[in-house]
Tab-separated table of C-alpha atoms in Angstrom:
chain	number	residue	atom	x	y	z
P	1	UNK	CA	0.000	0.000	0.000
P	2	UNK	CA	1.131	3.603	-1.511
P	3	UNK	CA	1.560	6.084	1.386
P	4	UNK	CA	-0.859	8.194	-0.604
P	5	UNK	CA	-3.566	5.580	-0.760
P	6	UNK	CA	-2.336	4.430	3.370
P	7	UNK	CA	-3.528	8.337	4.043
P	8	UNK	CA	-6.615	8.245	2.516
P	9	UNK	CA	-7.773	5.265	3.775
P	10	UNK	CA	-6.759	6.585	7.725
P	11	UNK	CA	-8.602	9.887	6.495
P	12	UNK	CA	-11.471	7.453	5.451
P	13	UNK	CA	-11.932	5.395	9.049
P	14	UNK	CA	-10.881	8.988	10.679
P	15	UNK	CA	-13.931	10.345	9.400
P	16	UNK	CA	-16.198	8.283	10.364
P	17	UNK	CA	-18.151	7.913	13.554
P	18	UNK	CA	-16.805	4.805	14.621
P	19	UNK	CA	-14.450	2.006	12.788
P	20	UNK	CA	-15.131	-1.915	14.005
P	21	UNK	CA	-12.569	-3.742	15.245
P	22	UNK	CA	-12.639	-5.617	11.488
P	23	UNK	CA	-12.230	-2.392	9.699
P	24	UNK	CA	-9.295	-1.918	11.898
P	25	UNK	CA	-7.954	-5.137	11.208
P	26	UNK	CA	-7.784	-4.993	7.615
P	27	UNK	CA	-6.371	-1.708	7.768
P	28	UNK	CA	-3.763	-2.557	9.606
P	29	UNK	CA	-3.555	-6.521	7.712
P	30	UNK	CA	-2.716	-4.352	4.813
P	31	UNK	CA	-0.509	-1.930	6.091
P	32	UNK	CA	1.708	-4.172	7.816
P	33	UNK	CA	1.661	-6.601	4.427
P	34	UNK	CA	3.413	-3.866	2.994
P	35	UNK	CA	5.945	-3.081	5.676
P	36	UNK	CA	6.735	-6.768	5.599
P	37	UNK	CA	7.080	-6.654	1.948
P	38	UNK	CA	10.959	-6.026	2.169
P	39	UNK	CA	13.094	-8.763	1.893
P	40	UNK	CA	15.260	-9.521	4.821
P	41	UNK	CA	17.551	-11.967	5.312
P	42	UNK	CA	16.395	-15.060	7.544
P	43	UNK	CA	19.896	-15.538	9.233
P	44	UNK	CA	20.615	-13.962	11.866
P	45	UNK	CA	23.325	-13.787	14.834
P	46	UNK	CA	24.264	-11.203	17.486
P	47	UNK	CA	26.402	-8.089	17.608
P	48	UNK	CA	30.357	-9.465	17.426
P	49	UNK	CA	33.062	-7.804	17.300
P	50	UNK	CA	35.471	-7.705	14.319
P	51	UNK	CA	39.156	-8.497	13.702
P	52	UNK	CA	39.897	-4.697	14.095
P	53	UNK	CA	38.247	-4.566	17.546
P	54	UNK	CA	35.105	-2.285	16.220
P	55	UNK	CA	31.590	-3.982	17.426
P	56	UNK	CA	29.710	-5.396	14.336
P	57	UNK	CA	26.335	-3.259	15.230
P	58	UNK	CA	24.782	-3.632	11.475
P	59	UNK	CA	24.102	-6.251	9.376
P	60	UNK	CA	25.544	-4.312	6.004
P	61	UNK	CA	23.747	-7.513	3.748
P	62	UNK	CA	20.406	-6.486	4.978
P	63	UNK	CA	21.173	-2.840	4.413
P	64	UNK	CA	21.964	-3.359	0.990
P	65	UNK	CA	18.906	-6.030	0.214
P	66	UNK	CA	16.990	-2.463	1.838
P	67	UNK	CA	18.469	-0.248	-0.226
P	68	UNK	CA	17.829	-1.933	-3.781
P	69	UNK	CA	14.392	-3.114	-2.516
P	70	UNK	CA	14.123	0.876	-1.977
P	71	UNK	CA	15.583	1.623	-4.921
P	72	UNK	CA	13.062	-0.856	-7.124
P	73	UNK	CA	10.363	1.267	-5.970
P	74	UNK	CA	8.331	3.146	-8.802
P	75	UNK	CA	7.693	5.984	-6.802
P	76	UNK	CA	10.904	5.822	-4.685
P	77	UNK	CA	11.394	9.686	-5.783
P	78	UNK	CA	8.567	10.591	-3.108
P	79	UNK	CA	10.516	9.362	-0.322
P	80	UNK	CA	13.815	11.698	-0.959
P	81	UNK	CA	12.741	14.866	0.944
P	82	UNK	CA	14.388	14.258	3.499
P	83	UNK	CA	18.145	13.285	1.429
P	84	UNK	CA	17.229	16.635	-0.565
P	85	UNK	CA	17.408	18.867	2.348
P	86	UNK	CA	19.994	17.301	4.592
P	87	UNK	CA	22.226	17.541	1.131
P	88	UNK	CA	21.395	21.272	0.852
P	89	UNK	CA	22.755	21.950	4.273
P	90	UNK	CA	25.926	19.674	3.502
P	91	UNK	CA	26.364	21.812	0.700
P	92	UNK	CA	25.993	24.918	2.232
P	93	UNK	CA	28.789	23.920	4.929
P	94	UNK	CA	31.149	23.199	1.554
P	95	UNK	CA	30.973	27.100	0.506
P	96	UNK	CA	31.333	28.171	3.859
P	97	UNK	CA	34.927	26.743	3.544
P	98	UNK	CA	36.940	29.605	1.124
P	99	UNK	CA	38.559	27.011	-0.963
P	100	UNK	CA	37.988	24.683	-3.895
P	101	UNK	CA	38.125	21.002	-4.356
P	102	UNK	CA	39.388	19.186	-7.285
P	103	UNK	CA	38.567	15.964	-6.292
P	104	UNK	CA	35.662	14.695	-4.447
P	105	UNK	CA	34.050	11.704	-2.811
P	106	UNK	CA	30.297	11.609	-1.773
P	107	UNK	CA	29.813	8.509	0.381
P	108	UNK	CA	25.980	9.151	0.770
P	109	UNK	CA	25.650	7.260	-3.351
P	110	UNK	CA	23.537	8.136	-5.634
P	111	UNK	CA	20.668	9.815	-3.290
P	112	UNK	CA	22.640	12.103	-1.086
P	113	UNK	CA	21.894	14.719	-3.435
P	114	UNK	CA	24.872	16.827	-1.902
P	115	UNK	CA	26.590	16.821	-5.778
P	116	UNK	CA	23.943	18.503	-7.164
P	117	UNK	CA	23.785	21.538	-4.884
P	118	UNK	CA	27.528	22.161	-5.522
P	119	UNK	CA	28.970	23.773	-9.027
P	120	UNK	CA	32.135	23.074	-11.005
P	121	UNK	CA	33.724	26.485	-9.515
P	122	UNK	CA	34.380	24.487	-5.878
P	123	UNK	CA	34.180	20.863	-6.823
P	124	UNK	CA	35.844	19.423	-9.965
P	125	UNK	CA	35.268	15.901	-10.030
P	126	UNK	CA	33.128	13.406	-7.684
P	127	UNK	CA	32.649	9.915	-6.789
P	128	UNK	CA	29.670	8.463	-5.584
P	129	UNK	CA	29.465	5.147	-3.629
P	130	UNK	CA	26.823	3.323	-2.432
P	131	UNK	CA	26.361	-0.309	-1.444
P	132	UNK	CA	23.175	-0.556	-3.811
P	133	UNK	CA	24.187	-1.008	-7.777
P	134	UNK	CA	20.383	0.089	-8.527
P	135	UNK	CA	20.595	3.690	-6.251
P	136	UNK	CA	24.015	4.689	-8.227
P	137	UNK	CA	22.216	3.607	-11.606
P	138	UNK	CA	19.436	6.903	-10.577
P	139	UNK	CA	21.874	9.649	-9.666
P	140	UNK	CA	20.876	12.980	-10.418
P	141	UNK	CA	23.160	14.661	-13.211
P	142	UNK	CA	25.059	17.477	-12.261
P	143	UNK	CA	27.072	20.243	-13.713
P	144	UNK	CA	30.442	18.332	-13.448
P	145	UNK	CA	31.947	14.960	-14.448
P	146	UNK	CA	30.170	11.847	-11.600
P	147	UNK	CA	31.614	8.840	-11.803
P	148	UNK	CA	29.872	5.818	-9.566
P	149	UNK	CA	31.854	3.001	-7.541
P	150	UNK	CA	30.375	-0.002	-6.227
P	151	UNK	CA	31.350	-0.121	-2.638
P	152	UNK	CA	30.560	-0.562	0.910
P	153	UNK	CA	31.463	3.181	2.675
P	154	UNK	CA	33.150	1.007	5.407
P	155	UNK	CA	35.323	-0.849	3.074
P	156	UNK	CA	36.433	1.613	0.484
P	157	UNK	CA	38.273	0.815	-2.539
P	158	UNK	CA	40.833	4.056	-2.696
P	159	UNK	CA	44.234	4.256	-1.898
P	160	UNK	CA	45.125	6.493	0.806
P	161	UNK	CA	45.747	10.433	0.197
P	162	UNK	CA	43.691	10.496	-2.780
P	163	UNK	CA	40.931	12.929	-2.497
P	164	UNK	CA	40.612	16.650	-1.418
P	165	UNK	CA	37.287	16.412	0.253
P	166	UNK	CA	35.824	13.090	2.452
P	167	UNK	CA	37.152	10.884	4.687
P	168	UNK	CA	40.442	10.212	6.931
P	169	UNK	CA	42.599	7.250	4.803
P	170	UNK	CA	41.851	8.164	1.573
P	171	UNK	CA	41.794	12.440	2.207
P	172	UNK	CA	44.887	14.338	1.262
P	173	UNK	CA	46.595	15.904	4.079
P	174	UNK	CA	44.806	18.944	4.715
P	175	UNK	CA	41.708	17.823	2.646
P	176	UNK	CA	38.728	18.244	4.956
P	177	UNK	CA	36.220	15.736	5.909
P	178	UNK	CA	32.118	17.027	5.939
P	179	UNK	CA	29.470	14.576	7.504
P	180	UNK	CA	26.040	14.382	8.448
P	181	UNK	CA	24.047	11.434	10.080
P	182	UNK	CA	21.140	11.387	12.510
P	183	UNK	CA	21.550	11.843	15.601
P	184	UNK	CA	20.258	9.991	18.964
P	185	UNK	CA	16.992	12.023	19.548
P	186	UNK	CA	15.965	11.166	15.487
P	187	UNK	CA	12.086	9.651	16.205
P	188	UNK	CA	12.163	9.462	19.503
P	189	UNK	CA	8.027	10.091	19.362
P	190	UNK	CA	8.310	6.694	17.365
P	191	UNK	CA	10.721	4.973	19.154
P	192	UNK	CA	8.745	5.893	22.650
P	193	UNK	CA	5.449	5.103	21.101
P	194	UNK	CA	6.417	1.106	20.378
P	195	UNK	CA	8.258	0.787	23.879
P	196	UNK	CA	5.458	1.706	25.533
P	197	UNK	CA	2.463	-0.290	23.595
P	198	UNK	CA	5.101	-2.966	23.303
P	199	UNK	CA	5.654	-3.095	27.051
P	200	UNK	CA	1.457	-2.754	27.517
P	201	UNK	CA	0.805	-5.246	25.521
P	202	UNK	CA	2.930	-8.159	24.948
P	203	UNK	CA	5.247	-7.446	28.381
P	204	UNK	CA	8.273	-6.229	27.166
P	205	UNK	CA	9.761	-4.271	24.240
P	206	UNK	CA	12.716	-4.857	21.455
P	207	UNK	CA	14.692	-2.680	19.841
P	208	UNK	CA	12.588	-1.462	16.382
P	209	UNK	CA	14.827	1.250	15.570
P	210	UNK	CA	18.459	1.892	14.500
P	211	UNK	CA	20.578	2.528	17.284
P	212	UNK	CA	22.090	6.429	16.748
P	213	UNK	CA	25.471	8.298	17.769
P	214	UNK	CA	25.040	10.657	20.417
P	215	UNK	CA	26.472	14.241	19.304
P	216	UNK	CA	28.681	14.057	22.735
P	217	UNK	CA	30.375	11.094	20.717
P	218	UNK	CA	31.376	12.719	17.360
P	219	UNK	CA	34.098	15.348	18.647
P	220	UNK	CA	35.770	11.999	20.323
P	221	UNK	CA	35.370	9.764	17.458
P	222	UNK	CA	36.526	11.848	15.126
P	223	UNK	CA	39.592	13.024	17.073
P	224	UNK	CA	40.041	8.880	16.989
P	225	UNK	CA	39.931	8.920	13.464
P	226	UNK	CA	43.022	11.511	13.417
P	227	UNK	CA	41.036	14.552	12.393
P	228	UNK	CA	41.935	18.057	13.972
P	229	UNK	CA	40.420	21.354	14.132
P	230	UNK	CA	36.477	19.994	15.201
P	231	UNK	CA	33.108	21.783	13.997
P	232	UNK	CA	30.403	19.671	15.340
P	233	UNK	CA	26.959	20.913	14.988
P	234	UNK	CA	23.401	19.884	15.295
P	235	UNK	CA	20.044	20.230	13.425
P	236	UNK	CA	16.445	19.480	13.768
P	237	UNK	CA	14.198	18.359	10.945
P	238	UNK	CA	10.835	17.803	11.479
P	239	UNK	CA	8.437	16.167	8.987
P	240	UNK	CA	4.314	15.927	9.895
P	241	UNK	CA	2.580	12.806	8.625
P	242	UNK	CA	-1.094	11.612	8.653
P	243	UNK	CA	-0.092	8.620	11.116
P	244	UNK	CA	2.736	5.922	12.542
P	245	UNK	CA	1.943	3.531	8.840
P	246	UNK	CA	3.122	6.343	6.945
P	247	UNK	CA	6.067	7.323	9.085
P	248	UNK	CA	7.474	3.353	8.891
P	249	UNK	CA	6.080	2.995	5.309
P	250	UNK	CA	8.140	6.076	4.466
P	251	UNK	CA	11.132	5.165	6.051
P	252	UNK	CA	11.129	1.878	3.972
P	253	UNK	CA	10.924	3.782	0.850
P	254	UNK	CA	13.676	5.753	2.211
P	255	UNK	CA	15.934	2.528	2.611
P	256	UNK	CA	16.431	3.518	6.350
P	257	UNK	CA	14.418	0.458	8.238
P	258	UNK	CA	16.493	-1.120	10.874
P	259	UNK	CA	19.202	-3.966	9.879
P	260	UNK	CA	20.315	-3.947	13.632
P	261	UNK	CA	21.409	-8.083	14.217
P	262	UNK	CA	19.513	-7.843	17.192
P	263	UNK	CA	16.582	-6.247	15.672
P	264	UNK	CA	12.897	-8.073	15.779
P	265	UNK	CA	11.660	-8.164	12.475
P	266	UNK	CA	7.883	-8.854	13.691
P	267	UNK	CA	5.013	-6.237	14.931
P	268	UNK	CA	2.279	-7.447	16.231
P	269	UNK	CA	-0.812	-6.055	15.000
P	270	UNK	CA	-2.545	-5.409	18.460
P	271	UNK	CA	0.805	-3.416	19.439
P	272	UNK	CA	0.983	-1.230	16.357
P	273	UNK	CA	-2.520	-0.376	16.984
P	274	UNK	CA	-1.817	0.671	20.494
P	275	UNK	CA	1.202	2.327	19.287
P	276	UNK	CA	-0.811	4.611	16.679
P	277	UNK	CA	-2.576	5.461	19.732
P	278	UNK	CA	-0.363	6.482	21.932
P	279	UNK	CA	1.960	8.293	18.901
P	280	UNK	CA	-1.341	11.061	18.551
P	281	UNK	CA	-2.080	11.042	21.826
P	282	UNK	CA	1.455	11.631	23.040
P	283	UNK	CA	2.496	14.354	20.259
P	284	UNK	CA	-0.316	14.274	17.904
P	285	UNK	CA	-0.741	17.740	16.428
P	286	UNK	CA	-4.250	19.888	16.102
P	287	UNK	CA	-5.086	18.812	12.524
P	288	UNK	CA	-4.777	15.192	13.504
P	289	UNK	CA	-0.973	14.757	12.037
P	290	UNK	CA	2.124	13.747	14.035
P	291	UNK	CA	5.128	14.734	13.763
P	292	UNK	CA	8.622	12.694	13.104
P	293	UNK	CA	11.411	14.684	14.417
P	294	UNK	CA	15.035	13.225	12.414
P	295	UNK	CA	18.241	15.058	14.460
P	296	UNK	CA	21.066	15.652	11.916
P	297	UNK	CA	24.606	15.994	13.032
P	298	UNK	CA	27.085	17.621	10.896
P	299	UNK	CA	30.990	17.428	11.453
P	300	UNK	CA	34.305	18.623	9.835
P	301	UNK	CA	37.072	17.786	10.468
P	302	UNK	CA	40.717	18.389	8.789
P	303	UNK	CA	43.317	15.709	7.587
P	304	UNK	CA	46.834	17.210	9.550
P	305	UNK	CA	49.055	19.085	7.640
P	306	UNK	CA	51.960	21.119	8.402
P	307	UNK	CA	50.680	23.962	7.107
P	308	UNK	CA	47.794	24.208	9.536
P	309	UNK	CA	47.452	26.339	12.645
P	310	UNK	CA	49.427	24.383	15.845
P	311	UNK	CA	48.343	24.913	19.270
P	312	UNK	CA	50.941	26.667	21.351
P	313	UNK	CA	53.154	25.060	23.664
P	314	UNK	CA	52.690	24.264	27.152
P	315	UNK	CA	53.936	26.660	29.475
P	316	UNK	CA	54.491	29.591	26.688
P	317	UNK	CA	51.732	31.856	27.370
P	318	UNK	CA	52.582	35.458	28.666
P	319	UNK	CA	48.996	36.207	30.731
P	320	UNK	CA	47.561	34.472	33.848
P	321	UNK	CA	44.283	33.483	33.924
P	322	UNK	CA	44.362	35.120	37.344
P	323	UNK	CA	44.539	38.672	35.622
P	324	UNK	CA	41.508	37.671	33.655
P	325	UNK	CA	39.362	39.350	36.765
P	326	UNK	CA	41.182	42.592	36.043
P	327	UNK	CA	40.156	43.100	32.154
P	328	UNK	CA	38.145	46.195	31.869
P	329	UNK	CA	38.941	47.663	35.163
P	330	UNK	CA	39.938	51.183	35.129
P	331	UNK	CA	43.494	51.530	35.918
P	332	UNK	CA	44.698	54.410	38.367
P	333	UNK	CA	47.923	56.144	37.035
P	334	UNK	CA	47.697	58.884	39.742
P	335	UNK	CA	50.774	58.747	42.034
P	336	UNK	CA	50.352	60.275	45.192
């Protein structure tokens, strides 16, 4: 079921004086037919920890089965919004830096959208990469030469030093690194609404949703990563909807459903009902909508490079910082 059609057929049983429990039932019989539409893969195994000591969180198979099933979709365009305005910020944090970029790499593929908000004057050439073959085969053209890789943003196929603009190995020294991901309080209305009917109704909740980096993490992990000179910033987007199908049926078409290993795959119907309920009775707006709040974090961060500003020294400064108490005191050049 369309989000389109979803919406009319919630404005439908809205409406009306009172939907049976049968109405209800196929309503949400279809609904959740579609969210379980998405192919997922049947195996499944804990969070472990990899060779390189870094906990395996994500199951990057099931991403990428999410992503093409995303991408398959005829009217996958409608679910972009949110991709075209994060990527309009991202770009508007590349100008804000006064220099230009002959070579860069977008990780975010073929639906970041962040290539075709910038113009040949700052970047030169870009690479998109995406896990998904069929999301690189519907980038957007731009205004300068795009050339797609096949690749997995964790594994990347480029040598180190290679690019002016992305990420740590493969960014030239003092190329700079510009991020954005969602941030810990992204749907927390949704999240909160299926721990609670979860807990009412069948004792107990799992985890639904992606687990998110707190913005107190990012200056840390990206000092790990070797970046210097930190801008870490937050933004709030917040999309209304008609009700809790369309938020999850959207976020399906985005390609953004959870592929957690420890996620549970299966929603009762009972406890999305009582989730609906308690998602418009919790934040539900006046006209009947809710709204999905998604957190964005940006970052930069800079590759080292001799050229770049150093810290001073330890033990070289020439003021106290008990003589900051006297700044802006009058001083008395009377002698008696």
């Amino acid at each position: 079921m369309s989000s389109a059609v979803c919406r009319r057929v919630l404005q439908t049983v809205g409406s009306a004086p009172a939907a049976s429990s049968g109405s209800w039932s196929r309503i949400v019989s279809s609904c959740c037919s579609r969210l379980r539409a998405e192919p997922r893969n049947e195996a499944r195994r804990g969070m472990s920890v990899s060779g390189r000591g870094n906990m395996n969180v994500f199951n990057r198979e099931m991403k990428k089965r999410q992503k093409n099933w995303a991408a398959s979709l005829q009217d996958g365009h409608h679910y972009d919004y949110l991709r075209d305005e994060v990527g309009c910020r991202v770009a508007d944090r590349v100008y804000d830096i006064a220099r230009t970029f002959p070579l860069a790499l977008d990780l975010g593929g073929g639906k970041s959208h962040i290539a075709e908000h910038l113009s040949k004057e700052v970047v030169e050439r870009v690479f998109l990469t995406d896990v998904s073959e069929k999301t690189l085969k519907q980038t957007r053209q731009s205004e300068m030469p795009v050339y797609r890789v096949l690749a997995d943003e964790e594994f990347l196929p480029f040598k180190e030093n290679t690019f002016d603009l992305v990420i740590h190995q493969v960014l030239k020294p003092d190329g700079v690194f510009i991020g954005a991901m969602v941030g810990g309080e992204t749907l927390y209305e949704l999240r909160c609404s299926l721990q609670l009917a979860e807990t009412e109704r069948e004792g107990g909740f799992s985890p639904h949703i992606s687990p998110y980096t707190a913005v107190t993490d990012l200056g840390n992990l990206l000092g790990q990563a070797g970046f210097n000179m930190l801008t870490v910033d937050t933004d709030e987007v917040q999309v209304h909807y008609p009700g809790i199908f369309e938020v999850m049926t959207d976020l399906q078409g985005m390609g953004e459903s959870n592929c957690a290993w420890n996620r549970r795959s299966l929603l009762h119907r009972d406890t999305i009902l009582a989730a609906a309920a308690i998602y418009k009775e919790m934040y539900g707006n006046e006209d009947g909508s809710i709204p999905a709040t998604f957190e964005i974090l940006y970052m930069i961060g800079w590759k080292p490079h001799e050229s770049q500003a150093k810290p001073a020294k330890r033990g070289s400064a020439t003021a106290s910082f008990g003589d900051l108490s006297k700044i802006g005191q009058p001083t008395n050049t009377n002698k008696s």
